[in-house]
């Protein structure tokens, strides 16, 4: 084998090795990527089925139910337009309350219930994740646009 052919073989092997490494890195990145959705988007079936994602909004007042003698809780997340029931098994953050902002990570089941593996509460009264604030504002604007207006008759 000539030196020139050997050099091309090494370059080809290096490029193949870099391609495999890039594919592994991209695969790991994609499997750890978690998207954020609002209840309106979840109800509209824009959220992935069977893959983890985050849902954010407000904990609906009066929806928090604790299962006796367990750490299981049920509550509803809303963006004031749509509602999604959430089931979580574990300890809730100290700042978790009804009527406050929440972001939950988990999967959506076929019955429309979101099974959370992690629940995050806001850290003070003025904070809401930027994605949640923007999504809730968009949902409010969509609701205002889609509501029929009543005209007065003389």
Coordinates of N, CA and C in Angstrom, one line a residue:
X1 N 0.8 -1.2 0.0 CA 0.0 0.0 0.0 C 0.9 1.2 0.0
X2 N 0.6 2.1 -0.9 CA 1.3 3.3 -1.0 C 1.0 4.3 0.2
X3 N 2.0 5.2 0.4 CA 1.8 6.1 1.6 C 0.6 7.0 1.3
X4 N 0.3 7.4 0.1 CA -0.8 8.2 -0.2 C -2.1 7.5 0.1
X5 N -2.3 6.2 -0.2 CA -3.5 5.4 0.1 C -3.6 5.2 1.6
X6 N -2.5 5.0 2.3 CA -2.6 4.9 3.7 C -3.1 6.1 4.4
X7 N -2.6 7.3 3.9 CA -3.0 8.6 4.4 C -4.5 8.8 4.2
X8 N -5.0 8.4 3.0 CA -6.5 8.6 2.8 C -7.3 7.6 3.7
X9 N -6.8 6.4 3.9 CA -7.4 5.5 4.8 C -7.5 6.1 6.2
X10 N -6.5 6.7 6.7 CA -6.5 7.3 8.1 C -7.5 8.5 8.1
X11 N -7.5 9.3 7.1 CA -8.4 10.4 7.0 C -9.9 9.9 7.0
X12 N -10.1 8.9 6.2 CA -11.5 8.3 6.1 C -11.9 7.7 7.5
X13 N -11.0 7.0 8.2 CA -11.3 6.5 9.5 C -11.6 7.6 10.5
X14 N -10.8 8.7 10.4 CA -11.0 9.8 11.3 C -12.4 10.4 11.1
X15 N -12.7 10.6 9.8 CA -14.0 11.2 9.5 C -15.2 10.3 10.0
X16 N -15.0 9.0 9.8 CA -16.0 8.0 10.3 C -16.2 8.1 11.8
X17 N -15.0 8.2 12.5 CA -15.0 8.2 13.9 C -15.7 9.5 14.4
X18 N -15.4 10.6 13.8 CA -16.1 11.9 14.1 C -17.6 11.8 13.9
X19 N -18.0 11.2 12.8 CA -19.4 11.0 12.5 C -20.1 10.2 13.6
X20 N -19.5 9.1 14.0 CA -20.1 8.3 15.0 C -20.2 9.1 16.3
X21 N -19.1 9.8 16.7 CA -19.2 10.6 17.9 C -20.2 11.7 17.9
X22 N -20.4 12.4 16.7 CA -21.4 13.4 16.6 C -22.8 12.8 16.7
X23 N -23.0 11.6 16.1 CA -24.3 10.9 16.2 C -24.7 10.6 17.6
X24 N -23.7 10.1 18.4 CA -23.9 9.7 19.8 C -24.2 11.0 20.6
X25 N -23.5 12.1 20.4 CA -23.8 13.3 21.1 C -25.2 13.8 20.8
X26 N -25.6 13.9 19.6 CA -26.9 14.3 19.2 C -28.0 13.4 19.7
X27 N -27.8 12.1 19.7 CA -28.8 11.2 20.3 C -29.0 11.5 21.8
X28 N -27.9 11.6 22.5 CA -28.0 11.9 23.9 C -28.7 13.2 24.2
X29 N -28.4 14.2 23.4 CA -29.0 15.6 23.5 C -30.5 15.5 23.3
X30 N -30.9 14.7 22.2 CA -32.3 14.6 21.9 C -33.1 13.9 22.9
X31 N -32.5 12.8 23.5 CA -33.2 12.0 24.5 C -33.4 12.8 25.8
X32 N -32.5 13.8 26.1 CA -32.6 14.6 27.3 C -33.4 15.9 27.1
X33 N -33.8 16.2 25.9 CA -34.5 17.4 25.6 C -36.0 17.3 26.1
X34 N -36.4 18.3 26.9 CA -37.8 18.3 27.4 C -38.4 19.6 27.0
X35 N -39.5 19.6 26.3 CA -40.2 20.8 25.8 C -41.3 21.2 26.8
X36 N -41.7 22.4 26.7 CA -42.7 23.0 27.6 C -44.0 23.3 26.8
X37 N -45.1 22.9 27.4 CA -46.4 23.1 26.8 C -47.4 23.7 27.9
X38 N -48.4 24.4 27.4 CA -49.4 24.9 28.2 C -50.6 23.9 28.2
X39 N -51.5 24.1 29.1 CA -52.7 23.2 29.1 C -53.5 23.3 27.8
X40 N -53.6 24.5 27.2 CA -54.3 24.6 25.9 C -53.6 23.8 24.9
X41 N -52.3 23.8 24.8 CA -51.5 23.0 23.8 C -51.7 21.5 24.1
X42 N -51.7 21.2 25.4 CA -51.9 19.7 25.7 C -53.3 19.2 25.3
X43 N -54.3 20.0 25.5 CA -55.7 19.6 25.2 C -55.8 19.6 23.6
X44 N -55.1 20.5 22.9 CA -55.1 20.5 21.5 C -54.2 19.4 20.9
X45 N -53.7 18.5 21.7 CA -52.9 17.4 21.3 C -51.6 17.8 20.6
X46 N -51.0 18.9 21.0 CA -49.7 19.4 20.4 C -48.6 18.8 21.2
X47 N -48.8 18.3 22.4 CA -47.8 17.7 23.2 C -47.5 16.2 22.8
X48 N -46.3 15.8 23.0 CA -46.0 14.4 22.6 C -46.6 13.3 23.4
X49 N -47.1 12.3 22.9 CA -47.7 11.1 23.6 C -46.5 10.2 23.9
X50 N -46.4 9.7 25.1 CA -45.4 8.8 25.5 C -44.0 9.3 25.7
X51 N -43.8 10.6 25.5 CA -42.5 11.2 25.8 C -42.6 12.2 26.9
X52 N -41.6 12.4 27.7 CA -41.7 13.4 28.8 C -41.7 14.8 28.2
X53 N -42.4 15.6 28.9 CA -42.4 17.1 28.6 C -42.9 17.8 29.8
X54 N -42.8 19.1 29.8 CA -43.2 19.9 30.9 C -44.5 20.7 30.6
X55 N -45.4 20.7 31.6 CA -46.6 21.5 31.5 C -46.6 22.6 32.6
X56 N -47.0 23.8 32.2 CA -46.9 24.9 33.2 C -48.2 25.7 33.1
X57 N -48.5 26.3 34.3 CA -49.6 27.1 34.4 C -49.9 27.4 35.9
X58 N -51.1 27.6 36.2 CA -51.5 27.9 37.6 C -52.2 26.6 38.2
X59 N -52.0 26.4 39.5 CA -52.8 25.3 40.1 C -54.2 25.9 40.4
X60 N -55.2 25.2 39.8 CA -56.5 25.7 40.0 C -57.0 25.6 41.4
X61 N -57.6 26.7 41.9 CA -58.0 26.8 43.3 C -59.1 25.7 43.5
X62 N -59.0 25.0 44.6 CA -60.0 24.0 45.0 C -59.7 22.6 44.3
X63 N -58.7 22.5 43.5 CA -58.4 21.2 42.8 C -57.5 20.3 43.5
X64 N -56.7 20.8 44.5 CA -55.7 20.0 45.2 C -56.4 18.9 46.1
X65 N -56.1 17.6 45.8 CA -56.6 16.5 46.6 C -55.4 15.7 47.0
X66 N -55.3 15.5 48.3 CA -54.2 14.6 48.9 C -54.8 13.3 49.2
X67 N -54.2 12.2 48.8 CA -54.7 10.8 49.1 C -54.2 10.5 50.5
X68 N -55.2 10.1 51.4 CA -54.8 9.9 52.8 C -53.8 8.7 52.9
X69 N -52.9 8.9 53.9 CA -51.8 8.0 54.2 C -50.8 7.6 53.1
X70 N -50.7 8.5 52.1 CA -49.8 8.4 51.0 C -49.2 9.7 50.7
X71 N -48.2 9.8 49.8 CA -47.7 11.0 49.3 C -48.2 11.4 48.0
X72 N -49.3 10.7 47.6 CA -49.9 11.0 46.3 C -50.8 12.2 46.3
X73 N -50.8 13.0 45.3 CA -51.6 14.2 45.2 C -52.2 14.3 43.8
X74 N -53.3 14.9 43.7 CA -54.0 15.2 42.4 C -54.3 16.7 42.4
X75 N -54.1 17.3 41.3 CA -54.5 18.7 41.1 C -54.7 19.0 39.7
X76 N -55.2 20.2 39.4 CA -55.4 20.6 38.0 C -54.6 21.8 37.7
X77 N -53.9 21.8 36.5 CA -53.1 22.9 36.0 C -53.9 23.6 34.9
X78 N -54.0 24.9 35.0 CA -54.8 25.6 34.1 C -54.1 26.9 33.6
X79 N -54.4 27.3 32.4 CA -53.9 28.6 31.9 C -55.1 29.5 31.7
X80 N -56.1 29.3 32.5 CA -57.4 30.0 32.5 C -58.2 29.8 31.2
X81 N -57.7 29.0 30.3 CA -58.5 28.6 29.1 C -58.9 27.2 29.2
X82 N -57.9 26.3 29.4 CA -58.0 24.9 29.4 C -57.5 24.3 30.7
X83 N -57.9 23.1 31.1 CA -57.5 22.5 32.3 C -56.9 21.1 32.0
X84 N -55.9 20.7 32.7 CA -55.3 19.4 32.6 C -55.1 18.8 34.0
X85 N -55.7 17.6 34.3 CA -55.5 17.0 35.6 C -54.1 16.4 35.7
X86 N -53.5 16.5 36.9 CA -52.2 16.1 37.1 C -52.2 15.1 38.3
X87 N -51.4 14.0 38.2 CA -51.3 13.1 39.3 C -49.8 13.1 39.6
X88 N -49.4 13.2 40.9 CA -48.0 13.2 41.3 C -47.9 12.4 42.6
X89 N -46.8 11.6 42.7 CA -46.5 10.8 43.9 C -45.2 11.3 44.4
X90 N -45.2 12.0 45.5 CA -43.9 12.5 46.1 C -44.2 13.7 46.9
X91 N -43.2 14.2 47.5 CA -43.3 15.4 48.3 C -43.3 16.7 47.4
X92 N -44.3 17.5 47.7 CA -44.4 18.8 46.9 C -43.5 19.8 47.5
X93 N -43.0 20.8 46.7 CA -42.2 21.9 47.2 C -43.0 22.7 48.3
X94 N -42.3 23.3 49.2 CA -42.9 24.1 50.2 C -43.8 25.3 49.6
X95 N -43.4 25.8 48.5 CA -44.1 27.0 47.9 C -45.3 26.5 47.0
X96 N -45.5 25.3 46.9 CA -46.6 24.8 46.1 C -47.9 25.1 46.8
X97 N -48.8 25.9 46.1 CA -50.1 26.2 46.7 C -51.1 26.4 45.5
X98 N -52.4 26.3 45.9 CA -53.4 26.5 44.9 C -53.4 28.0 44.5
X99 N -53.7 28.2 43.2 CA -53.7 29.6 42.7 C -52.3 30.2 42.4
X100 N -51.3 29.4 42.5 CA -49.9 29.8 42.3 C -49.4 29.1 41.0
X101 N -48.3 29.6 40.5 CA -47.7 29.0 39.3 C -47.0 27.7 39.6
X102 N -47.0 26.8 38.6 CA -46.4 25.5 38.8 C -45.9 25.0 37.4
X103 N -44.8 24.3 37.4 CA -44.3 23.6 36.2 C -44.1 22.1 36.7
X104 N -44.7 21.2 35.9 CA -44.6 19.8 36.2 C -44.0 19.1 35.0
X105 N -43.1 18.1 35.3 CA -42.5 17.3 34.2 C -43.0 15.9 34.4
X106 N -43.3 15.3 33.2 CA -43.8 13.9 33.2 C -44.4 13.6 31.9
X107 N -45.3 12.6 31.9 CA -45.9 12.1 30.6 C -47.4 12.2 30.6
X108 N -47.9 12.3 29.4 CA -49.4 12.4 29.3 C -49.9 11.0 29.0
X109 N -50.9 10.5 29.7 CA -51.4 9.2 29.5 C -52.6 9.3 28.5
X110 N -53.0 8.2 28.0 CA -54.1 8.1 27.0 C -55.4 8.7 27.5
X111 N -55.6 8.6 28.9 CA -56.9 9.1 29.4 C -56.9 10.6 29.6
X112 N -55.8 11.3 29.2 CA -55.7 12.8 29.3 C -55.1 13.2 30.6
X113 N -54.7 12.3 31.5 CA -54.1 12.7 32.8 C -52.6 12.8 32.7
X114 N -52.1 13.9 33.2 CA -50.6 14.1 33.2 C -50.0 13.4 34.4
X115 N -49.1 12.5 34.3 CA -48.5 11.8 35.4 C -47.1 12.5 35.6
X116 N -47.0 13.3 36.6 CA -45.8 14.0 36.9 C -44.7 13.2 37.6
X117 N -43.5 13.4 37.2 CA -42.4 12.8 38.0 C -41.6 13.9 38.8
X118 N -41.9 15.1 38.4 CA -41.3 16.2 39.1 C -42.2 17.4 39.1
X119 N -42.3 18.1 40.3 CA -43.2 19.3 40.4 C -42.3 20.5 40.9
X120 N -42.3 21.6 40.1 CA -41.6 22.8 40.5 C -42.5 23.9 40.8
X121 N -42.3 24.6 41.9 CA -43.2 25.7 42.3 C -42.3 27.0 42.1
X122 N -43.0 28.1 41.9 CA -42.3 29.4 41.7 C -41.6 29.8 43.0
X123 N -40.6 30.6 42.9 CA -39.8 30.9 44.1 C -40.2 32.1 44.8
X124 N -41.0 33.0 44.2 CA -41.5 34.2 45.0 C -42.8 34.6 44.3
X125 N -43.5 35.6 44.8 CA -44.8 36.0 44.3 C -44.7 36.7 42.9
X126 N -43.5 37.1 42.5 CA -43.4 37.9 41.2 C -42.9 37.0 40.1
X127 N -42.5 35.8 40.4 CA -41.8 35.0 39.4 C -42.7 34.0 38.7
X128 N -42.6 33.9 37.4 CA -43.2 32.9 36.6 C -42.2 32.6 35.5
X129 N -42.0 31.3 35.1 CA -41.1 31.0 34.0 C -41.5 31.8 32.8
X130 N -40.5 32.3 32.1 CA -40.8 33.1 30.9 C -41.7 32.4 29.9
X131 N -41.4 31.1 29.7 CA -42.3 30.3 28.7 C -43.7 30.3 29.2
X132 N -43.9 30.1 30.5 CA -45.3 30.0 31.1 C -46.0 31.3 30.9
X133 N -45.3 32.4 31.3 CA -45.9 33.7 31.2 C -46.3 34.1 29.7
X134 N -45.4 33.8 28.8 CA -45.7 34.0 27.4 C -46.9 33.2 26.9
X135 N -46.9 31.9 27.3 CA -47.9 31.0 26.8 C -49.2 31.4 27.4
X136 N -49.3 31.7 28.7 CA -50.5 32.1 29.3 C -51.1 33.4 28.7
X137 N -50.2 34.4 28.3 CA -50.6 35.6 27.7 C -51.2 35.3 26.3
X138 N -50.5 34.4 25.6 CA -51.1 34.0 24.3 C -52.4 33.3 24.4
X139 N -52.6 32.5 25.4 CA -53.9 31.8 25.6 C -55.0 32.8 25.9
X140 N -54.6 33.8 26.8 CA -55.6 34.9 27.1 C -56.0 35.7 25.8
X141 N -55.0 36.0 25.0 CA -55.3 36.7 23.8 C -56.2 35.9 22.8
X142 N -55.9 34.6 22.7 CA -56.7 33.7 21.9 C -58.1 33.6 22.4
X143 N -58.3 33.5 23.7 CA -59.6 33.5 24.3 C -60.4 34.7 24.0
X144 N -59.7 35.9 24.1 CA -60.4 37.2 23.8 C -60.8 37.3 22.4
X145 N -60.0 36.8 21.5 CA -60.3 36.9 20.0 C -61.4 35.9 19.7
X146 N -61.4 34.7 20.3 CA -62.4 33.7 19.9 C -63.8 33.9 20.5
X147 N -63.9 34.8 21.5 CA -65.2 35.0 22.1 C -66.0 36.0 21.3
X148 N -67.3 35.7 21.0 CA -68.1 36.5 20.2 C -68.4 37.8 20.9
X149 N -68.5 38.9 20.2 CA -68.9 40.2 20.8 C -70.3 40.4 20.6
X150 N -70.9 41.1 21.6 CA -72.4 41.4 21.5 C -72.5 42.9 21.1
X151 N -73.3 43.1 20.1 CA -73.6 44.5 19.7 C -74.9 44.9 20.2
X152 N -74.9 46.2 20.6 CA -76.1 46.8 21.1 C -77.0 47.1 20.0
X153 N -78.3 46.9 20.2 CA -79.3 47.4 19.1 C -79.9 48.6 19.6
X154 N -80.2 49.6 18.7 CA -80.7 50.8 19.1 C -82.2 50.7 19.5

